[in-house]
Amino acid sequence: MKEIVVIAEHRRGELRDITWEMLCKGRQLAESAGANLNAILLGKGVNHLAEALKPKVNKVFLIEDERLESYNSETYERALVRLITERKPWLTLIGHTATGMDFAPSLAARLKMPLATDCIGIEIEGETCSVIRQLYGGKINASVSFVKQGPYMATLRPGAFPVLEKDPLPGEIVPLPSPLAAETLARRFLQYVEAAVAEVDITQADILVAVGRGIKDAENIPLVKEFADSIGGVLACSRPVVDKKWLPKGCQVGTSGKTVRPKVYIAIGISGAFQHVAGMKGAGTVIAINKDPKAPIFNVAHYGIVADLFKIVPVIKDKIKGLRKS
Amino acid sequence: MNIIVCIKRVPETTDADISIDKSGKDIDKSSLVFDLNEWDSYAIEEAILLKEKLGGTVTVISMGGEESNESLRKCLAMGADDAIRLTDPAFNGSDGFATARVLAEAVRKIPYDLILTGTQAEDDGYGQVGVVLAELLGIPHAAVVNRIEVQDKRLKVHRELEGGLEEVVEIDLPALLTIQTGINEPRYVSIMGIRKVAKKEIKSFGAPELNLKADEVGLSGSDIRLEKVFLPPVGEAAEILEGKPEEIALKVSEILRDKGGLS
Ligand SMILES: Cc1cc2nc3c(=O)[nH]c(=O)nc-3n(C[C@H](O)[C@H](O)[C@H](O)COP(=O)(O)OP(=O)(O)OC[C@H]3O[C@@H](n4cnc5c(N)ncnc54)[C@H](O)[C@@H]3O)c2cc1C
């Protein structure tokens, strides 16, 4: 029987959303291929997480070791190489997250296993697997096949696979001895550093005006700031605007920034990369202003305005100012 | 500190109207503008900042056709010392793994303390090449790095995690880091600057010089194969607001009133 394994991602005592997303997709794949679905959990003092995973899988392989307490690519790789070489799962699923991006490629290379990264779709077709990935910042999709026979490895994009309720599986926790020896590591975890507290808390706003690279220059920021002020909104942005130091980090929406759920989100000159969308798809109503009708943001927006932001934003601002005065 | 930076020239697509080419396997790039991959521009800047502080050399390497010279020259103009281009028809169609294999053979020829790559490329977005390269070379790595402090024979680096959280790790040299955007402010390169390095030699190596067999690289050395590309299906597509700017503005104010509670 085929085996599909999900490498459970967790941080500071909690399983991350991507783990549930992978388990749900993994379940569907396992059902379609008549395979077993198992999870691998590495950590220290994570029995409660193993319990939480149990009803989602046939088996939870649990390795506890103090050297696995905080994620480290080196200890993860050593533990996983051993386990995967022994069990030979047909498909290994890992999150395309800051963690997965750090260990999946080297693990696959070490195991000489074909890897497809950042998949937004994955299906088993007989003895092989095909995936869907995105190219060019999400403007194009590609169907991709594996050249060789399995086993395969794939990293799944966070937020691309829904979490659906399923009947529980008769999960079993299988504790395994740690294969890690007391050797010196070339990479050592030191500590976590929290984000600095922002001056303005964008997560509390009812109306957010978010600006992207389309604003072109720092000197154009007042245009959107005034617009935000005129509608009682708060200014937010995509990552490049922070990278270029046009707005502070606390304004950034997305996977590496804030997750926001305003009543209305107005995205101006933002293309709609998945890392951005992940932070704002919970907004009640999304209005996107972009001059490119094919920008991916129009797939998540409720209302779209295909226009040059420098022409349309001042008009909207003035109109609303006029209406609110009268 | 001797640093190698791996870079890629990519088409600028966010602003462009793109269409699928006749092969059905890629977009039509004939009218697109190309530039240095955004993540790589931060990687090369970081290398040059380290060199300015600590001395040593910066070597840039790119796998690609002759047109990659343009991006390599941009890096030279920014302050890199040497540029190497890896060009061979056999390299065409390489996936992330095959690309890393080609880069690894070139890197083995050069002494280095540190290798920097971008976290991912704007075009194919594998986010894989740097980390595989580290594995092939047998050196430690850290991905998605947004801060580097050099401490003698090791580095203290910050890895960017989700939600603004960062992870600080210590890593022994030689090492490979994949660089995240925002780590620095890439310097501007003027046309004059590019002109100054126009005559600088760019070494070029093919598969034979790198002792690579044709079946180890390109399509035949790849693990995954792109079958076809297509436009993403439009889900619950946005209702496009049309009309004169004033009419659009009125509609936006109505939405803000109905959905945002704006009075
Ligand atoms: C690990 C990782 C984490 C990341 N985290 C985040 C994150 O938290 N948040 C985030 O936002 N990104 C994040 N990113 C980056 C993300 O992949 C994209 O690069 C980024 O979101 C793009 O920002 P943008 O849409 O503003 O810019 P672009 O993609 O460059 O889009 C600019 C848009 O503006 C439009 N435009 C240009 N001029 C005009 C005009 N005059 N009028 C109207 N429209 C115009 C263009 O058509 C285009 O669609 C992350 C990436 C990685 C690898």
XYZ file of C-alpha atoms and ligand atoms in Angstrom:
642
model
C 0.000 0.000 0.000
C 1.218 3.475 -0.856
C 2.091 5.818 1.968
C 1.660 9.582 1.995
C 3.347 11.490 4.795
C 2.873 15.037 5.950
C 5.725 16.692 7.843
C 3.825 18.523 10.574
C 4.891 22.155 10.937
C 4.658 23.672 14.376
C 6.190 26.583 16.242
C 6.194 27.508 19.910
C 3.813 24.779 20.953
C 1.271 25.184 18.192
C 0.621 23.420 14.917
C 0.592 25.871 12.047
C -2.359 26.237 9.650
C -0.376 24.726 6.783
C -0.297 21.416 8.682
C -4.108 21.121 8.629
C -4.159 22.190 4.986
C -1.631 19.497 4.046
C -3.475 16.861 6.072
C -6.741 17.670 4.348
C -5.216 17.511 0.879
C -3.218 14.441 1.901
C -6.417 12.715 2.993
C -8.058 13.326 -0.351
C -4.970 12.047 -2.188
C -4.779 8.995 0.060
C -8.424 8.186 -0.572
C -8.073 8.541 -4.318
C -4.974 6.328 -4.412
C -5.960 3.853 -1.730
C -2.966 4.972 0.305
C -2.235 5.430 3.995
C -1.896 8.948 5.348
C 0.675 9.421 8.084
C 2.273 12.406 9.778
C 5.797 12.949 11.028
C 6.171 15.145 14.083
C 9.612 16.229 15.285
C 10.039 18.202 18.481
C 10.367 18.107 22.231
C 7.409 18.015 24.608
C 4.973 17.868 21.693
C 2.805 14.961 22.745
C -0.220 17.270 22.820
C 0.405 18.063 19.163
C 0.636 14.357 18.346
C -2.749 13.906 20.044
C -4.212 16.693 17.937
C -2.882 15.100 14.742
C -4.097 11.621 15.619
C -7.669 11.779 14.266
C -6.401 13.149 10.947
C -4.048 10.289 10.058
C -3.408 6.567 10.257
C -0.170 7.042 12.164
C 1.761 9.855 13.780
C 5.476 9.100 13.827
C 6.799 11.038 16.765
C 10.464 11.737 17.403
C 11.210 13.710 20.542
C 14.679 15.018 21.255
C 15.865 18.223 22.879
C 17.870 18.947 19.747
C 14.539 19.110 17.918
C 12.999 21.546 20.364
C 13.446 24.516 18.054
C 13.406 23.982 14.338
C 16.863 23.609 12.800
C 17.400 22.500 9.200
C 20.330 20.305 10.209
C 18.637 18.275 12.917
C 15.424 18.082 10.892
C 17.311 16.853 7.872
C 19.158 14.177 9.832
C 16.028 12.873 11.510
C 13.997 12.931 8.308
C 16.638 11.335 6.089
C 16.698 8.369 8.431
C 12.937 8.041 8.736
C 12.148 8.540 5.068
C 14.892 6.165 3.951
C 13.454 3.496 6.214
C 9.770 3.986 5.449
C 10.073 5.022 1.799
C 6.778 6.956 1.661
C 5.580 7.371 -1.897
C 4.771 11.043 -1.402
C 6.091 13.445 1.222
C 4.265 16.751 1.741
C 5.946 19.780 3.319
C 4.699 23.369 3.671
C 6.044 26.041 1.312
C 6.689 28.258 4.320
C 9.777 29.927 5.779
C 10.467 26.559 7.430
C 9.700 24.342 4.443
C 11.677 26.584 2.084
C 14.613 26.111 4.437
C 14.719 22.310 4.636
C 12.682 20.701 1.829
C 15.136 21.461 -1.013
C 18.179 20.117 0.828
C 16.277 17.116 2.162
C 15.080 16.203 -1.328
C 18.585 16.628 -2.747
C 20.058 14.471 0.005
C 17.462 11.752 -0.599
C 17.769 12.154 -4.388
C 14.022 12.581 -4.450
C 12.298 14.735 -7.074
C 10.796 17.862 -5.518
C 8.113 20.232 -6.808
C 7.917 23.419 -4.750
C 5.101 25.868 -4.053
C 2.341 23.664 -5.484
C -1.190 25.056 -5.591
C -2.612 21.787 -6.933
C -1.466 18.177 -6.733
C -3.079 14.978 -8.011
C -2.016 11.359 -8.197
C -2.311 9.877 -11.661
C -1.677 6.147 -11.562
C 1.951 5.642 -10.683
C 2.874 9.284 -10.986
C 1.902 12.669 -9.711
C 1.134 15.951 -11.418
C 1.131 19.354 -9.835
C 0.096 22.906 -10.602
C 2.494 25.744 -9.835
C 2.396 29.437 -10.562
C 4.864 31.443 -12.587
C 5.492 35.160 -13.005
C 4.094 36.255 -9.660
C 0.820 34.374 -10.115
C -0.032 35.687 -13.571
C 0.415 32.256 -15.164
C -0.322 28.717 -13.999
C 1.719 25.722 -15.129
C 0.960 22.010 -15.054
C 4.094 20.201 -14.119
C 4.866 16.502 -14.126
C 7.566 14.485 -12.462
C 10.021 12.949 -14.907
C 11.044 9.919 -12.884
C 9.139 7.312 -10.912
C 8.248 8.061 -7.301
C 8.800 8.502 -4.435
C 8.125 12.201 -4.666
C 8.283 15.258 -2.500
C 6.166 18.396 -2.848
C 5.862 21.623 -0.904
C 2.339 23.043 -0.754
C 1.515 26.734 -0.806
C -0.086 27.994 2.412
C -3.697 29.000 1.915
C -4.073 27.164 -1.402
C -5.784 24.064 0.012
C -8.998 24.382 2.024
C -9.440 22.639 5.361
C -12.622 20.556 5.299
C -14.194 18.512 8.078
C -13.666 14.775 7.547
C -14.560 11.680 9.577
C -11.751 10.959 12.015
C -9.203 8.261 11.169
C -8.139 5.635 13.712
C -4.864 7.427 14.323
C -2.109 5.858 16.354
C 0.913 7.587 17.859
C 4.132 5.726 17.098
C 7.022 7.074 19.181
C 10.388 6.431 17.532
C 13.881 6.677 19.010
C 15.770 9.813 18.031
C 18.468 9.119 15.465
C 20.376 12.260 16.473
C 23.788 11.734 17.975
C 25.622 14.211 20.186
C 27.528 15.792 17.320
C 28.341 19.443 16.791
C 26.095 21.275 14.393
C 27.259 23.815 11.839
C 24.034 25.746 12.403
C 22.599 26.548 15.799
C 19.276 28.079 16.808
C 19.728 31.042 19.137
C 16.385 32.741 19.695
C 13.229 34.232 18.273
C 12.870 37.978 17.795
C 9.398 39.497 17.799
C 8.288 42.209 15.440
C 8.483 45.700 16.920
C 5.130 47.071 18.030
C 3.726 49.313 15.326
C 2.615 52.897 15.873
C -0.665 52.337 14.092
C -2.377 48.982 14.497
C -3.695 48.182 11.021
C -5.471 45.072 12.310
C -8.032 47.238 14.133
C -9.148 49.381 11.196
C -12.577 49.070 9.559
C -11.329 50.533 6.319
C -7.815 49.878 5.042
C -6.258 51.589 2.051
C -3.348 49.403 0.987
C -0.761 50.623 -1.463
C 1.698 48.587 -3.517
C 4.699 49.033 -5.744
C 2.446 50.653 -8.346
C 2.767 53.888 -6.353
C 6.258 54.093 -7.904
C 7.940 56.486 -5.486
C 7.990 57.608 -1.858
C 6.900 61.067 -2.907
C 3.557 59.673 -4.117
C 2.643 58.171 -0.756
C 0.788 61.355 0.371
C -1.690 60.775 -2.453
C -2.907 57.530 -0.894
C -2.493 58.811 2.660
C -4.816 61.718 1.935
C -7.247 59.348 0.273
C -7.204 57.084 3.353
C -7.739 60.088 5.628
C -10.631 61.349 3.505
C -12.555 58.109 4.007
C -11.597 57.564 7.634
C -9.356 54.680 6.640
C -5.901 53.588 7.742
C -2.954 53.242 5.377
C -1.424 49.791 4.839
C 0.834 48.364 2.115
C 2.432 45.418 0.347
C 5.952 44.271 1.042
C 7.978 46.176 -1.581
C 6.718 49.454 -0.093
C 8.267 48.422 3.232
C 11.409 47.014 1.592
C 11.955 50.409 -0.012
C 11.336 52.113 3.353
C 8.435 54.164 2.017
C 6.241 52.987 4.911
C 7.098 51.255 8.211
C 7.027 47.458 8.623
C 3.933 47.688 10.834
C 1.913 48.668 7.740
C 2.736 45.489 5.808
C -0.060 43.073 5.020
C 0.778 39.454 4.179
C 2.451 36.255 5.352
C 5.516 38.057 6.667
C 3.464 41.026 7.835
C 0.026 41.364 9.375
C -3.191 39.464 8.794
C -6.091 41.893 8.546
C -9.877 41.580 8.407
C -11.245 45.073 7.787
C -14.778 45.685 6.547
C -13.370 47.214 3.373
C -9.892 46.737 1.902
C -8.859 48.928 -1.003
C -5.779 47.547 -2.781
C -4.076 50.173 -4.921
C -1.261 49.198 -7.313
C -0.889 45.761 -5.712
C -0.547 42.744 -8.029
C -1.954 40.163 -5.615
C 0.934 37.781 -4.918
C -0.173 34.917 -2.656
C 1.992 36.154 0.216
C 0.025 39.391 0.133
C -3.384 37.819 -0.396
C -2.833 35.484 2.569
C -2.937 38.534 4.814
C -6.094 40.166 3.476
C -8.427 37.541 2.089
C -10.500 37.684 5.259
C -11.556 41.264 4.460
C -15.309 41.794 4.134
C -15.212 43.643 0.835
C -12.166 44.081 -1.363
C -11.840 46.813 -3.971
C -8.794 46.600 -6.250
C -7.404 49.419 -8.343
C -4.851 48.245 -10.905
C -4.026 49.244 -14.453
C -3.416 45.614 -15.479
C -6.715 43.785 -16.093
C -4.871 40.454 -15.677
C -3.463 41.287 -12.235
C -4.180 38.327 -9.895
C -5.639 40.710 -7.301
C -8.819 40.868 -9.414
C -9.388 37.188 -8.597
C -9.750 37.946 -4.903
C -11.382 41.368 -5.154
C -15.148 41.840 -5.094
C -14.933 45.046 -7.075
C -12.270 45.971 -9.590
C -11.238 49.245 -11.136
C -8.968 48.890 -14.144
C -7.302 52.274 -14.235
C -4.165 54.277 -13.654
C -4.152 54.914 -9.931
C -2.689 58.388 -10.398
C -5.754 59.383 -12.431
C -8.539 57.627 -10.540
C -7.525 57.981 -6.883
C -7.670 61.822 -6.823
C -11.102 61.749 -8.461
C -12.483 59.267 -5.923
C -10.957 61.267 -3.081
C -12.489 64.536 -4.238
C -15.867 62.970 -4.951
C -16.101 61.450 -1.483
C -14.886 64.660 0.154
C -17.607 66.533 -1.713
C -20.308 64.037 -0.780
C -19.304 63.964 2.891
C -19.364 67.761 3.120
C -22.857 68.050 1.684
C 35.743 37.443 3.009
C 35.353 35.976 -0.473
C 31.746 35.905 -1.552
C 29.994 34.271 -4.491
C 26.582 35.548 -5.532
C 24.340 33.546 -7.876
C 22.025 35.712 -9.932
C 19.413 35.454 -12.663
C 18.106 37.754 -15.362
C 14.308 37.673 -15.474
C 11.532 39.323 -17.477
C 9.596 42.096 -15.763
C 6.018 40.889 -15.829
C 4.048 42.624 -13.078
C 3.347 45.693 -15.181
C 3.296 43.911 -18.544
C 0.452 42.559 -20.608
C 1.554 38.953 -20.965
C 0.367 36.248 -23.338
C 1.166 32.581 -23.848
C 3.531 31.733 -26.695
C 3.029 29.191 -29.492
C 4.725 26.349 -27.641
C 2.098 26.641 -24.906
C 4.898 26.097 -22.411
C 5.890 29.674 -21.688
C 4.877 33.280 -22.142
C 5.813 35.367 -25.153
C 8.836 37.301 -23.963
C 9.615 39.152 -27.175
C 8.286 42.501 -26.001
C 9.243 42.231 -22.340
C 11.904 44.195 -20.499
C 14.417 42.129 -18.518
C 16.234 42.979 -15.338
C 18.133 41.432 -12.465
C 15.829 39.270 -10.308
C 14.563 41.421 -7.429
C 15.777 39.053 -4.678
C 19.209 38.846 -6.323
C 19.589 42.617 -6.311
C 19.435 42.462 -2.504
C 21.888 39.518 -2.469
C 24.502 41.328 -4.557
C 24.093 44.523 -2.526
C 24.601 42.575 0.699
C 27.757 40.966 -0.712
C 29.164 44.342 -1.679
C 28.342 45.829 1.733
C 30.199 42.941 3.393
C 33.152 43.386 1.063
C 33.292 47.114 1.783
C 33.408 46.361 5.487
C 35.655 43.315 5.564
C 37.602 43.265 2.308
C 37.816 40.264 0.009
C 36.172 39.722 -3.343
C 32.708 39.332 -4.808
C 32.196 36.979 -7.756
C 28.834 36.842 -9.527
C 27.719 33.741 -11.392
C 24.734 33.328 -13.646
C 23.481 30.388 -15.638
C 21.865 31.684 -18.791
C 22.394 32.792 -22.346
C 24.676 35.564 -23.537
C 21.971 38.099 -22.687
C 22.706 37.388 -19.001
C 25.813 39.551 -19.469
C 23.507 42.519 -19.003
C 22.660 41.499 -15.430
C 26.218 40.400 -14.700
C 27.459 43.817 -15.815
C 24.934 45.501 -13.587
C 26.466 43.575 -10.664
C 29.973 44.544 -11.762
C 28.870 48.163 -11.877
C 27.482 47.806 -8.357
C 30.909 46.685 -7.186
C 31.420 42.985 -7.901
C 34.963 42.018 -8.903
C 34.397 39.110 -11.267
C 31.585 37.722 -13.345
C 31.095 34.216 -14.688
C 28.416 33.083 -17.111
C 27.428 29.432 -17.428
C 26.149 28.916 -20.927
C 25.473 25.741 -22.867
C 22.511 24.636 -24.982
C 22.507 21.525 -22.770
C 21.494 23.682 -19.794
C 18.194 24.706 -21.401
C 15.099 23.556 -19.564
C 16.933 22.966 -16.283
C 14.620 22.833 -13.269
C 15.662 24.119 -9.857
C 17.640 20.996 -9.073
C 19.518 20.858 -12.395
C 20.278 24.578 -12.098
C 21.806 24.039 -8.664
C 23.895 21.183 -10.068
C 25.347 23.425 -12.783
C 26.044 26.219 -10.295
C 27.689 23.749 -7.894
C 30.273 22.694 -10.480
C 31.162 26.317 -11.201
C 31.368 27.221 -7.511
C 33.737 24.311 -6.803
C 36.357 25.999 -8.992
C 36.459 29.162 -6.872
C 37.619 29.655 -3.271
C 34.858 31.159 -1.130
C 33.746 31.808 2.436
C 30.147 32.690 1.744
C 27.602 32.128 -1.025
C 24.529 34.315 -1.394
C 21.529 33.707 -3.634
C 18.100 35.299 -3.786
C 15.367 33.545 -1.800
C 13.503 32.919 -5.043
C 13.258 34.091 -8.629
C 10.442 36.291 -9.850
C 9.757 34.124 -12.895
C 9.631 30.456 -11.872
C 9.493 31.042 -8.120
C 11.031 27.693 -7.147
C 12.674 29.043 -3.990
C 14.873 25.981 -4.183
C 18.135 26.611 -6.024
C 20.147 28.135 -3.166
C 19.316 25.494 -0.592
C 19.972 22.604 -3.015
C 23.275 24.226 -3.972
C 24.325 24.240 -0.307
C 23.450 20.560 -0.009
C 25.411 19.653 -3.155
C 28.429 21.534 -1.822
C 28.037 20.018 1.643
C 27.934 23.363 3.462
C 25.398 24.692 5.998
C 22.692 27.077 4.860
C 19.939 29.368 6.050
C 17.009 30.456 3.874
C 14.997 33.712 3.843
C 17.679 35.779 5.571
C 17.039 39.440 6.360
C 20.059 40.321 8.518
C 23.696 39.203 8.646
C 26.311 39.873 11.315
C 29.815 38.540 10.765
C 31.555 37.132 13.844
C 34.989 35.842 12.910
C 34.542 32.371 11.382
C 30.806 32.356 11.777
C 27.727 34.397 11.109
C 24.758 35.417 13.152
C 21.830 35.665 10.789
C 18.162 36.489 11.118
C 15.728 34.325 9.209
C 12.384 35.878 8.446
C 9.468 33.731 9.574
C 5.775 34.471 9.308
C 3.892 37.363 10.873
C 6.925 39.546 11.554
C 8.656 36.919 13.715
C 12.356 36.307 13.116
C 14.629 33.443 14.062
C 18.255 34.117 14.948
C 20.706 31.350 14.065
C 24.446 31.006 14.233
C 26.115 29.377 11.272
C 29.709 28.336 10.614
C 31.535 29.461 7.490
C 31.687 28.524 4.705
C 27.923 28.779 4.372
C 25.160 29.638 1.948
C 22.372 32.129 2.651
C 19.300 32.874 0.562
C 18.540 36.566 0.836
C 15.134 38.116 1.402
C 14.110 41.491 0.006
C 14.376 44.507 2.318
C 17.666 43.379 3.944
C 19.328 46.516 2.524
C 18.738 49.207 -0.089
C 20.296 48.092 -3.383
C 22.400 50.883 -4.813
C 21.420 52.652 -7.971
C 23.491 51.922 -11.054
C 23.857 54.709 -13.568
C 24.359 54.258 -17.288
C 27.820 55.713 -16.749
C 28.487 53.039 -14.163
C 27.494 50.292 -16.606
C 29.654 51.876 -19.301
C 32.677 51.780 -17.049
C 32.481 47.993 -16.799
C 31.434 47.415 -20.410
C 34.847 46.062 -21.351
C 35.388 43.930 -18.305
C 35.834 40.277 -19.155
C 32.977 37.945 -18.376
C 34.262 34.380 -18.266
C 32.006 31.766 -19.770
C 31.898 28.050 -19.077
C 29.906 25.302 -20.770
C 29.073 21.745 -19.729
C 32.479 20.270 -20.772
C 34.468 22.809 -18.720
C 32.291 21.993 -15.733
C 32.693 18.236 -16.294
C 28.951 17.888 -16.622
C 27.422 15.307 -18.930
C 24.508 16.367 -21.093
C 22.128 13.989 -19.309
C 22.923 15.524 -15.900
C 21.651 18.961 -16.844
C 18.880 20.672 -18.769
C 15.626 18.813 -19.375
C 17.208 15.372 -19.094
C 18.852 16.198 -15.771
C 15.655 17.646 -14.332
C 13.229 16.026 -11.925
C 10.190 17.967 -13.020
C 8.942 18.952 -16.445
C 6.623 21.768 -17.346
C 3.838 20.353 -19.525
C 1.845 23.456 -20.338
C 1.006 26.901 -19.053
C -2.422 28.516 -18.852
C -4.071 31.594 -17.449
C -5.222 31.078 -13.860
C -8.928 30.237 -13.812
C -10.988 33.223 -12.806
C -12.927 32.239 -9.716
C -15.496 34.593 -8.295
C -14.123 37.336 -10.474
C -14.371 40.922 -9.357
C -17.250 43.032 -10.616
C -15.419 45.587 -12.706
C -16.633 49.125 -12.077
C -16.861 50.918 -15.390
C -17.783 54.338 -16.619
C -16.391 57.841 -16.270
C -14.042 58.439 -13.321
C -16.803 60.385 -11.524
C -19.238 57.484 -11.922
C -16.648 55.048 -10.583
C -15.981 57.401 -7.685
C -19.686 57.528 -6.847
C -19.885 53.731 -6.881
C -16.859 53.478 -4.553
C -18.473 55.902 -2.126
C -21.627 53.758 -2.133
C -19.611 50.613 -1.390
C -17.796 52.408 1.426
C -21.143 53.508 2.858
C -22.871 50.112 2.538
C -19.961 47.839 3.470
C -17.591 50.056 5.402
C -20.084 52.063 7.434
C -18.766 55.354 6.063
C -21.233 58.110 6.713
C 8.985 34.528 2.004
C 8.234 35.668 1.374
C 7.373 36.429 2.142
C 6.658 37.487 1.577
N 5.785 38.201 2.363
C 5.025 39.169 1.811
C 4.063 39.898 2.599
O 3.896 39.668 3.803
N 3.340 40.865 1.981
C 3.479 41.165 0.655
O 2.768 42.061 0.164
N 4.383 40.504 -0.100
C 5.166 39.531 0.446
N 6.103 38.889 -0.337
C 6.391 39.410 -1.695
C 5.410 38.991 -2.752
O 5.837 37.772 -3.319
C 5.342 40.055 -3.882
O 6.638 40.277 -4.375
C 4.742 41.381 -3.414
O 3.534 41.158 -2.714
C 4.472 42.272 -4.593
O 4.020 43.530 -4.133
P 3.170 44.518 -5.068
O 1.928 43.842 -5.481
O 3.055 45.809 -4.363
O 4.160 44.755 -6.305
P 4.085 44.193 -7.796
O 3.894 42.736 -7.810
O 5.237 44.780 -8.490
O 2.731 44.826 -8.375
C 2.561 46.182 -8.648
C 1.190 46.312 -9.287
O 0.914 47.683 -9.496
C 0.250 47.844 -10.742
N 0.494 49.214 -11.182
C 1.668 49.775 -11.560
N 1.501 51.067 -11.884
C 0.189 51.342 -11.705
C -0.612 52.517 -11.892
N -0.075 53.683 -12.303
N -1.946 52.436 -11.632
C -2.496 51.267 -11.221
N -1.783 50.130 -11.033
C -0.463 50.166 -11.270
C 0.869 46.805 -11.640
O -0.010 46.467 -12.695
C 1.089 45.638 -10.660
O -0.016 44.756 -10.660
C 6.819 37.807 0.203
C 7.689 37.052 -0.565
C 8.400 35.984 0.001
C 9.311 35.177 -0.854
